[in-house]
XYZ file of N, CA and C in Angstrom:
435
model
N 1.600 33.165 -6.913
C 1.061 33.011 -8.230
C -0.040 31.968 -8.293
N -0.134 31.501 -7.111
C -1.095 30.469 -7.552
C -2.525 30.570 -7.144
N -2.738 31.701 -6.422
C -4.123 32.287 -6.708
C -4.428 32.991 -7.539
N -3.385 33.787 -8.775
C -3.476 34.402 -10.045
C -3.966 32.609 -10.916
N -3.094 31.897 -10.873
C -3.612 30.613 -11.469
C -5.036 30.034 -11.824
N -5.316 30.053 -10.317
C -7.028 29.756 -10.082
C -7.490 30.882 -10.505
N -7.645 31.780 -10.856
C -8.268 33.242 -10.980
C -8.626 32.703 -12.419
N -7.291 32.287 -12.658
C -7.862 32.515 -14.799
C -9.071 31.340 -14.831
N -9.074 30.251 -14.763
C -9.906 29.442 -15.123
C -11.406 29.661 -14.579
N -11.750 30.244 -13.846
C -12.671 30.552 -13.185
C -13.304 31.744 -13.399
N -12.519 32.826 -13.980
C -13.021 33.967 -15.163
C -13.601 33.140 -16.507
N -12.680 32.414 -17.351
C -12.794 31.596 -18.472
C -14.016 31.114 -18.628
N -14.373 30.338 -17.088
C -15.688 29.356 -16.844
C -16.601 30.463 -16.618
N -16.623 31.721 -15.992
C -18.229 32.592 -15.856
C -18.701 33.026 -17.374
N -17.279 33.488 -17.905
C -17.341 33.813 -19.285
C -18.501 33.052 -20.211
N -17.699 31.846 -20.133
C -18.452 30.912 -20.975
C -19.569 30.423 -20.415
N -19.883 30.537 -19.076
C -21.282 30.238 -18.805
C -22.552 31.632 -19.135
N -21.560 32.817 -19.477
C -22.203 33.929 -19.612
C -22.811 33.448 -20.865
N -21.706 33.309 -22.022
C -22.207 33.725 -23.215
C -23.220 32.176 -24.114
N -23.152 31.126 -22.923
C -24.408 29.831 -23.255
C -25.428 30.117 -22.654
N -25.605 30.868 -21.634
C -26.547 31.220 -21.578
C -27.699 32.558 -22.139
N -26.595 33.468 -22.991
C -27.321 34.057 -24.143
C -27.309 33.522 -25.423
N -26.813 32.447 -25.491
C -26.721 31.567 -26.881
C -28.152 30.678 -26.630
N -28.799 29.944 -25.269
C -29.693 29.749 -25.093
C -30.795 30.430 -25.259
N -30.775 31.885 -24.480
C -32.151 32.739 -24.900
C -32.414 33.205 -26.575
N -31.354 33.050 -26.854
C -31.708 33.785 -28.376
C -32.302 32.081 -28.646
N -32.201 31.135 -28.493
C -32.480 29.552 -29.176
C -33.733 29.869 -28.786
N -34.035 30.263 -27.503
C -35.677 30.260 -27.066
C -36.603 31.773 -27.771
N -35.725 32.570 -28.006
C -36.005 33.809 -29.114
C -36.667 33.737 -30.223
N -35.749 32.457 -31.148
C -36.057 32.209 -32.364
C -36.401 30.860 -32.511
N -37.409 29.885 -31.917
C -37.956 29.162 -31.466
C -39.266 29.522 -30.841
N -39.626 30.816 -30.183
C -40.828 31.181 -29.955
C -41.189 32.006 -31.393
N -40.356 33.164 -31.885
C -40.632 33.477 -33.005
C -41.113 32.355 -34.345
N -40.622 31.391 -34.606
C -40.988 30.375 -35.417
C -41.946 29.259 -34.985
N -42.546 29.090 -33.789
C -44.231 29.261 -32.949
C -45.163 30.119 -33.354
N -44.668 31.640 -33.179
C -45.651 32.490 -33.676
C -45.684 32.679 -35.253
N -45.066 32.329 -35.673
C -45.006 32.875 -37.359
C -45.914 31.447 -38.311
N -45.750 30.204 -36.809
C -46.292 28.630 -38.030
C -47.945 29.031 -37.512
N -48.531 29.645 -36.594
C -49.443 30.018 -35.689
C -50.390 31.410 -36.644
N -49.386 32.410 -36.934
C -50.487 33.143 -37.875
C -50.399 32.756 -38.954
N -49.767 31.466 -39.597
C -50.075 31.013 -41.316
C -51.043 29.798 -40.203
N -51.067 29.371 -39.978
C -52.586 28.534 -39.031
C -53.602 29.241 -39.345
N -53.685 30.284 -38.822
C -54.729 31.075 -38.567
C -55.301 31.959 -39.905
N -54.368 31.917 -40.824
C -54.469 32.702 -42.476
C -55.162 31.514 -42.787
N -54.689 30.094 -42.527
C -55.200 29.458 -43.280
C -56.449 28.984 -42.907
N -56.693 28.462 -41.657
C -58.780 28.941 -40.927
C -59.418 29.716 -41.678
N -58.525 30.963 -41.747
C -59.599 32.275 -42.306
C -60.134 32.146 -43.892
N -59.122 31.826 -44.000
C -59.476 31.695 -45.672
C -60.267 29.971 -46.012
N -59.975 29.398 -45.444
C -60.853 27.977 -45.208
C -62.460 28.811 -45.546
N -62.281 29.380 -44.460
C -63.598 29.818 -43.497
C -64.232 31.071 -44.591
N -63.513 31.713 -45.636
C -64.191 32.719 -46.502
C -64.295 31.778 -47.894
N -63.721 30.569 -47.891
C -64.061 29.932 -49.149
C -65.396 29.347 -48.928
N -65.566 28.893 -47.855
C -66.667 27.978 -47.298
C -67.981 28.809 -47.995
N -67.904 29.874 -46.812
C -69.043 30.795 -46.894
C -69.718 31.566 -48.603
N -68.503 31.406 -49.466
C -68.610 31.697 -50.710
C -69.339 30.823 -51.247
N -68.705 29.128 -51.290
C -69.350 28.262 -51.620
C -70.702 27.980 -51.527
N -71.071 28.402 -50.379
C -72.634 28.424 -49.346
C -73.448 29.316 -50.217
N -72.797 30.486 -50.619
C -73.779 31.525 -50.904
C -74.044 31.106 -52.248
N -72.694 30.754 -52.943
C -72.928 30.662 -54.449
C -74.165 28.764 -54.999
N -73.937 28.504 -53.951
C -75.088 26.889 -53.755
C -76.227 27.967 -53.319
N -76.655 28.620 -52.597
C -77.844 29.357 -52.245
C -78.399 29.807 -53.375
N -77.414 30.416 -54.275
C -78.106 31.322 -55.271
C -78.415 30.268 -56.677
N -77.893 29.360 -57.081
C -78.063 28.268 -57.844
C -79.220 26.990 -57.494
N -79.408 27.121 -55.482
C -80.395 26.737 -55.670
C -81.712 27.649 -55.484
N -82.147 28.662 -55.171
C -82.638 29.357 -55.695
C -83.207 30.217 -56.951
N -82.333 29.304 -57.687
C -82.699 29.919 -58.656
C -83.561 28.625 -59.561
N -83.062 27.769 -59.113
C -83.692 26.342 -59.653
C -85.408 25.969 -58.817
N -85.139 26.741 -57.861
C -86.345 26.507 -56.862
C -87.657 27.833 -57.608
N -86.895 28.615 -58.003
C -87.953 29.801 -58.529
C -88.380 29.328 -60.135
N -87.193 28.517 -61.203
C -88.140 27.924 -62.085
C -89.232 26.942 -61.657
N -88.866 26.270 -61.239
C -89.703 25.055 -60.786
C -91.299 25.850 -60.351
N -90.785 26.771 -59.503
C -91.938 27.228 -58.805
C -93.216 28.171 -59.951
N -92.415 28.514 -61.300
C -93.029 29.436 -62.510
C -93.495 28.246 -62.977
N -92.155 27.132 -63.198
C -92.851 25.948 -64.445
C -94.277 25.324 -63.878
N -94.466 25.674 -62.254
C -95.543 25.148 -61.782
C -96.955 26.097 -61.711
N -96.733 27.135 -61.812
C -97.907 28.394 -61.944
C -97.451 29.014 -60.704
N -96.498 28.963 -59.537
C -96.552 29.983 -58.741
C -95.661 31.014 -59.103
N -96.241 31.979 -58.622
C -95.419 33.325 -58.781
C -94.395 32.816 -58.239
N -92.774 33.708 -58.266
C -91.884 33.751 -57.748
C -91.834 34.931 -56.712
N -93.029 36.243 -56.342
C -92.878 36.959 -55.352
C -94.369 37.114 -54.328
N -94.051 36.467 -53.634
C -94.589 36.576 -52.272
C -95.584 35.158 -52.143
N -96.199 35.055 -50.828
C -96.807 33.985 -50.960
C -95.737 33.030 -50.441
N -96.352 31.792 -51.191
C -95.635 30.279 -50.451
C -93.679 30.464 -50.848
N -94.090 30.970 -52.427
C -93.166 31.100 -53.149
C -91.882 31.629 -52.296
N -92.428 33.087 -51.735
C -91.243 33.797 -51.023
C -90.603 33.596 -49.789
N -91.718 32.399 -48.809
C -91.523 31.805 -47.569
C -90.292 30.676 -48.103
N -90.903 29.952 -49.238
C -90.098 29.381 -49.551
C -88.065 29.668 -49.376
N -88.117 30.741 -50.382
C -86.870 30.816 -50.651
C -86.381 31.640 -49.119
N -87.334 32.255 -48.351
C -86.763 32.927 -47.292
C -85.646 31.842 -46.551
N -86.768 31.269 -46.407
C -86.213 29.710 -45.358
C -85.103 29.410 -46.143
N -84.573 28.892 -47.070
C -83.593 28.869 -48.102
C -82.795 29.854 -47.699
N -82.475 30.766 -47.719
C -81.529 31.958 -47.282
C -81.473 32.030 -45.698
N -82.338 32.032 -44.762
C -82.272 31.707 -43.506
C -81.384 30.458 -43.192
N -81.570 29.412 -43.843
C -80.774 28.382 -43.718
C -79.398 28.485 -43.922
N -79.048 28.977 -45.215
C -77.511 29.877 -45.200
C -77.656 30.713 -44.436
N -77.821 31.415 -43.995
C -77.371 32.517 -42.877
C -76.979 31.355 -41.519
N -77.850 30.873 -41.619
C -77.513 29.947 -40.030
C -76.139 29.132 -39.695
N -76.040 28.247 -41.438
C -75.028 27.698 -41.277
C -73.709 28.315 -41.572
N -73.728 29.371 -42.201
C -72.445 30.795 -42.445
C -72.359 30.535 -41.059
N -73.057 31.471 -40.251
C -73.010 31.747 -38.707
C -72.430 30.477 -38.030
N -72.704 29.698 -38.284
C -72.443 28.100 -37.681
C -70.735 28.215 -38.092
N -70.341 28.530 -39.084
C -69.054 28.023 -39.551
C -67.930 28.971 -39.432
N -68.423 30.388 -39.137
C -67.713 31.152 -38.762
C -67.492 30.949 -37.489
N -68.505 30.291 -36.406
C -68.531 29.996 -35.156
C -67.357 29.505 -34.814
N -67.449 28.397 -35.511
C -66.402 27.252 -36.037
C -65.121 27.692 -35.765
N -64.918 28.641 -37.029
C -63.761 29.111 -37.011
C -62.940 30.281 -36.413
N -63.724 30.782 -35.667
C -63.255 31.510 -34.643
C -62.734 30.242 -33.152
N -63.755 29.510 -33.056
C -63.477 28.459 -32.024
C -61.749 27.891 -32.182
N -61.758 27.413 -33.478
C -60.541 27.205 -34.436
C -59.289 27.610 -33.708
N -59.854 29.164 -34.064
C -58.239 30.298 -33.993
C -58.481 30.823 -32.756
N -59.312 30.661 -31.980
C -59.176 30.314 -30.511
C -58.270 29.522 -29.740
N -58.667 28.326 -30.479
C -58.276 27.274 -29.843
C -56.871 26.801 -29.943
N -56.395 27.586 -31.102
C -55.066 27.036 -32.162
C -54.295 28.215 -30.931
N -54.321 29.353 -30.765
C -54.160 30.495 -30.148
C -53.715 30.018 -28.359
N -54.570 29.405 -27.921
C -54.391 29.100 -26.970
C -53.461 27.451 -26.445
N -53.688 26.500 -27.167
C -53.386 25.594 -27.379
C -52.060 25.793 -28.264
N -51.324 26.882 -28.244
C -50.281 26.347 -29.584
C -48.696 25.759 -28.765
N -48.428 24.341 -29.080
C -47.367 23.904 -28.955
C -48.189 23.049 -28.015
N -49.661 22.591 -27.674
C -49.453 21.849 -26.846
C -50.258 20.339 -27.457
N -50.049 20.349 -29.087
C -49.977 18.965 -29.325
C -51.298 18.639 -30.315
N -51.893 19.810 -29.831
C -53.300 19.954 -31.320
C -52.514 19.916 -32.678
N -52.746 18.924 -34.089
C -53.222 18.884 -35.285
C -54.074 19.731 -36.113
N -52.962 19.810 -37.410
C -53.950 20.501 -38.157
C -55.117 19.318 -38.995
N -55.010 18.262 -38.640
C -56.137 17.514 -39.046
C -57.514 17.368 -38.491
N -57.449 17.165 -37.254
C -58.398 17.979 -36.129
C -58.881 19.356 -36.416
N -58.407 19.930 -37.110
C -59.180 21.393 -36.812
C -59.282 21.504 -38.198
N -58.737 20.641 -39.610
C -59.244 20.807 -40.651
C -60.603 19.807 -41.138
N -61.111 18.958 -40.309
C -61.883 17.588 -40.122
C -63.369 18.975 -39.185
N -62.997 20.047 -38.342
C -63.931 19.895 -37.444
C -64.629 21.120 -38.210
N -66.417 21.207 -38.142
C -67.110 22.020 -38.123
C -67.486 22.406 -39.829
N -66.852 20.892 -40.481
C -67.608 21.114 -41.920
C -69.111 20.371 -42.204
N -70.101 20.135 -41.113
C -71.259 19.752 -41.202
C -72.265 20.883 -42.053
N -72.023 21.928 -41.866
C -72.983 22.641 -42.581
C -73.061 23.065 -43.520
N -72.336 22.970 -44.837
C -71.754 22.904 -45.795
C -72.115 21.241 -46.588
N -71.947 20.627 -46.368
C -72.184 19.386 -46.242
C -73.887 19.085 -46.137
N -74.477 19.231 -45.358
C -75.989 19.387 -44.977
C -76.464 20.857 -45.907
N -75.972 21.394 -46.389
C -76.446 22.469 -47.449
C -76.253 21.472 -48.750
N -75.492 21.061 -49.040
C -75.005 20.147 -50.324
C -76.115 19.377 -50.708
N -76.196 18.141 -49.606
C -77.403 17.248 -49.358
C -78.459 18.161 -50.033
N -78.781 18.715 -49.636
C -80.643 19.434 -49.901
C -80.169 20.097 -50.882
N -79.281 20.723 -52.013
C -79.397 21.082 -53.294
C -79.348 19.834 -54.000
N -78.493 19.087 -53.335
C -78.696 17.381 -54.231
C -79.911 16.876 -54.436
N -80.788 16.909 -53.550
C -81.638 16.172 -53.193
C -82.867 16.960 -53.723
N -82.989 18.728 -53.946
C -83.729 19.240 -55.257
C -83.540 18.403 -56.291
N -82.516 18.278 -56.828
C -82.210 17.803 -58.554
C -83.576 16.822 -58.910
């Protein structure tokens, strides 16, 4: 009987090493799942950062443009073609550049968040980076007034 003895405890022990070690994978299961789930609200939230931005940009483009085309009547120039229309081109070229600039941005972002996730990057860092052009658009409608 006393190798029936040793028998039980040693079933008991694979047992229970069986079922901690699927009590572990499911921990690493739902632990990578709650990685990926804080990772695409990261990335919802870049995107939408990144479509408010560009709104903002356009809707400053068109307000200053539109302040740039009185000015340009209250002064005798036409508002189509000529200095007038180089004018505002460059004005809209300039938003286009810095859109492009900030979408850059934010793809770099959700790149980076993507690749880097769990290894210690901040969302302050990546909410701090790549608002220069927005900022430098601001300046120069300010600086019309």
């Amino acid at each position: 009987m006393s190798g029936f003895e040793t028998m039980i405890p040693m079933a008991v022990t694979a047992v229970s090493t069986v079922a901690g070690a699927a009590g572990k994978a499911s921990a690493a299961e739902k632990s990578a799942a709650a990685q990926a789930e804080a990772q695409a609200r990261q990335n919802q939230m870049i995107l939408s950062r990144q479509a408010a931005e560009e709104q903002q940009q356009r809707d400053l483009l068109a307000k200053a443009s539109a302040t740039q085309r009185a000015r340009m009547g209250a002064s005798g120039m036409g508002g189509a073609g000529g200095s007038a229309a180089a004018i505002l081109a460059g004005m809209s070229g300039d938003t286009a550049e810095s859109i492009a600039a900030s979408a850059q941005s934010s793809a770099l972002k959700l790149r980076g968040a993507s690749s880097s996730a769990g290894s210690g990057s901040n969302l302050l860092d990546l909410a701090t980076a790549g608002n220069s052009g927005l900022s430098v658009f601001k300046s120069f409608y300010e600086a019309m007034d």
